[in-house]
Short mmCIF file of N, CA and C in Angstrom, two decimals:
data_model
loop_
_atom_site.label_atom_id
_atom_site.label_comp_id
_atom_site.label_asym_id
_atom_site.label_seq_id
_atom_site.Cartn_x
_atom_site.Cartn_y
_atom_site.Cartn_z
N UNK A 123 -112.13 -16.80 59.92
CA UNK A 123 -112.58 -17.58 58.75
C UNK A 123 -113.87 -16.99 58.18
N UNK A 124 -114.19 -17.35 56.97
CA UNK A 124 -115.39 -16.81 56.33
C UNK A 124 -116.66 -17.37 56.96
N UNK A 125 -116.59 -18.62 57.41
CA UNK A 125 -117.78 -19.23 58.02
C UNK A 125 -118.17 -18.48 59.30
N UNK A 126 -117.18 -18.02 60.04
CA UNK A 126 -117.46 -17.28 61.28
C UNK A 126 -118.14 -15.95 60.98
N UNK A 127 -117.64 -15.23 59.98
CA UNK A 127 -118.23 -13.94 59.63
C UNK A 127 -119.65 -14.13 59.10
N UNK A 128 -119.87 -15.17 58.30
CA UNK A 128 -121.21 -15.45 57.80
C UNK A 128 -122.16 -15.77 58.95
N UNK A 129 -121.66 -16.53 59.92
CA UNK A 129 -122.46 -16.90 61.09
C UNK A 129 -122.84 -15.65 61.88
N UNK A 130 -121.87 -14.75 62.06
CA UNK A 130 -122.12 -13.50 62.78
C UNK A 130 -123.13 -12.64 62.04
N UNK A 131 -123.02 -12.59 60.73
CA UNK A 131 -123.96 -11.81 59.93
C UNK A 131 -125.37 -12.38 60.07
N UNK A 132 -125.50 -13.69 60.03
CA UNK A 132 -126.82 -14.32 60.18
C UNK A 132 -127.40 -14.02 61.56
N UNK A 133 -126.54 -14.10 62.59
CA UNK A 133 -127.00 -13.81 63.94
C UNK A 133 -127.46 -12.36 64.07
N UNK A 134 -126.72 -11.45 63.46
CA UNK A 134 -127.07 -10.03 63.49
C UNK A 134 -128.41 -9.80 62.82
N UNK A 135 -128.61 -10.44 61.66
CA UNK A 135 -129.88 -10.32 60.94
C UNK A 135 -131.02 -10.88 61.80
N UNK A 136 -130.77 -12.02 62.44
CA UNK A 136 -131.79 -12.61 63.31
C UNK A 136 -132.11 -11.70 64.48
N UNK A 137 -131.07 -11.11 65.08
CA UNK A 137 -131.29 -10.20 66.20
C UNK A 137 -132.13 -9.01 65.78
N UNK A 138 -131.79 -8.41 64.64
CA UNK A 138 -132.56 -7.27 64.14
C UNK A 138 -133.99 -7.69 63.82
N UNK A 139 -134.14 -8.87 63.22
CA UNK A 139 -135.47 -9.37 62.86
C UNK A 139 -136.32 -9.59 64.10
N UNK A 140 -135.73 -10.22 65.13
CA UNK A 140 -136.48 -10.50 66.34
C UNK A 140 -136.82 -9.21 67.09
N UNK A 141 -135.90 -8.23 67.03
CA UNK A 141 -136.18 -6.95 67.69
C UNK A 141 -137.42 -6.31 67.04
N UNK A 142 -137.45 -6.28 65.71
CA UNK A 142 -138.60 -5.73 65.00
C UNK A 142 -139.84 -6.58 65.27
N UNK A 143 -139.64 -7.89 65.37
CA UNK A 143 -140.74 -8.82 65.62
C UNK A 143 -141.39 -8.53 66.98
N UNK A 144 -140.54 -8.27 68.00
CA UNK A 144 -141.07 -7.95 69.33
C UNK A 144 -141.84 -6.64 69.29
N UNK A 145 -141.34 -5.64 68.55
CA UNK A 145 -142.06 -4.38 68.42
C UNK A 145 -143.42 -4.63 67.80
N UNK A 146 -143.48 -5.49 66.79
CA UNK A 146 -144.75 -5.82 66.15
C UNK A 146 -145.69 -6.51 67.12
N UNK A 147 -145.14 -7.44 67.91
CA UNK A 147 -145.96 -8.16 68.89
C UNK A 147 -146.54 -7.19 69.91
N UNK A 148 -145.70 -6.25 70.39
CA UNK A 148 -146.16 -5.27 71.37
C UNK A 148 -147.26 -4.39 70.77
N UNK A 149 -147.03 -3.89 69.56
CA UNK A 149 -148.04 -3.06 68.88
C UNK A 149 -149.31 -3.86 68.64
N UNK A 150 -149.15 -5.11 68.18
CA UNK A 150 -150.29 -5.97 67.89
C UNK A 150 -151.09 -6.24 69.17
N UNK A 151 -150.37 -6.46 70.27
CA UNK A 151 -151.02 -6.70 71.56
C UNK A 151 -151.83 -5.50 72.00
N UNK A 152 -151.30 -4.29 71.78
CA UNK A 152 -152.02 -3.07 72.14
C UNK A 152 -153.27 -2.93 71.28
N UNK A 153 -153.15 -3.26 70.01
CA UNK A 153 -154.29 -3.17 69.09
C UNK A 153 -155.37 -4.18 69.50
N UNK A 154 -154.95 -5.37 69.92
CA UNK A 154 -155.90 -6.41 70.34
C UNK A 154 -156.64 -5.98 71.61
N UNK A 155 -155.91 -5.32 72.52
CA UNK A 155 -156.53 -4.93 73.79
C UNK A 155 -157.49 -3.76 73.64
N UNK A 156 -157.33 -2.95 72.60
CA UNK A 156 -158.23 -1.81 72.41
C UNK A 156 -159.69 -2.24 72.24
N UNK A 157 -160.01 -3.21 71.36
CA UNK A 157 -161.41 -3.65 71.24
C UNK A 157 -161.95 -4.21 72.56
N UNK A 158 -161.10 -4.89 73.34
CA UNK A 158 -161.55 -5.43 74.63
C UNK A 158 -162.02 -4.30 75.53
N UNK A 159 -161.27 -3.20 75.56
CA UNK A 159 -161.64 -2.05 76.39
C UNK A 159 -162.94 -1.43 75.89
N UNK A 160 -163.09 -1.37 74.57
CA UNK A 160 -164.33 -0.82 73.99
C UNK A 160 -165.51 -1.71 74.36
N UNK A 161 -165.31 -3.03 74.27
CA UNK A 161 -166.38 -3.98 74.61
C UNK A 161 -166.77 -3.84 76.08
N UNK A 162 -165.76 -3.63 76.95
CA UNK A 162 -166.04 -3.45 78.37
C UNK A 162 -166.86 -2.19 78.60
N UNK A 163 -166.59 -1.15 77.83
CA UNK A 163 -167.35 0.10 77.97
C UNK A 163 -168.78 -0.10 77.51
N UNK A 164 -168.95 -0.89 76.45
CA UNK A 164 -170.29 -1.18 75.94
C UNK A 164 -170.97 -2.16 76.89
#
């Protein structure tokens, strides 16, 4: 049915979005930890 395909498409979009979101969180976390290391050195 069309509702099933639409549901699958939405899930796929969500999966791709969350995958990119996790990459952003990981990158953001690394960026946040960099100043902490600099502060520790100072």
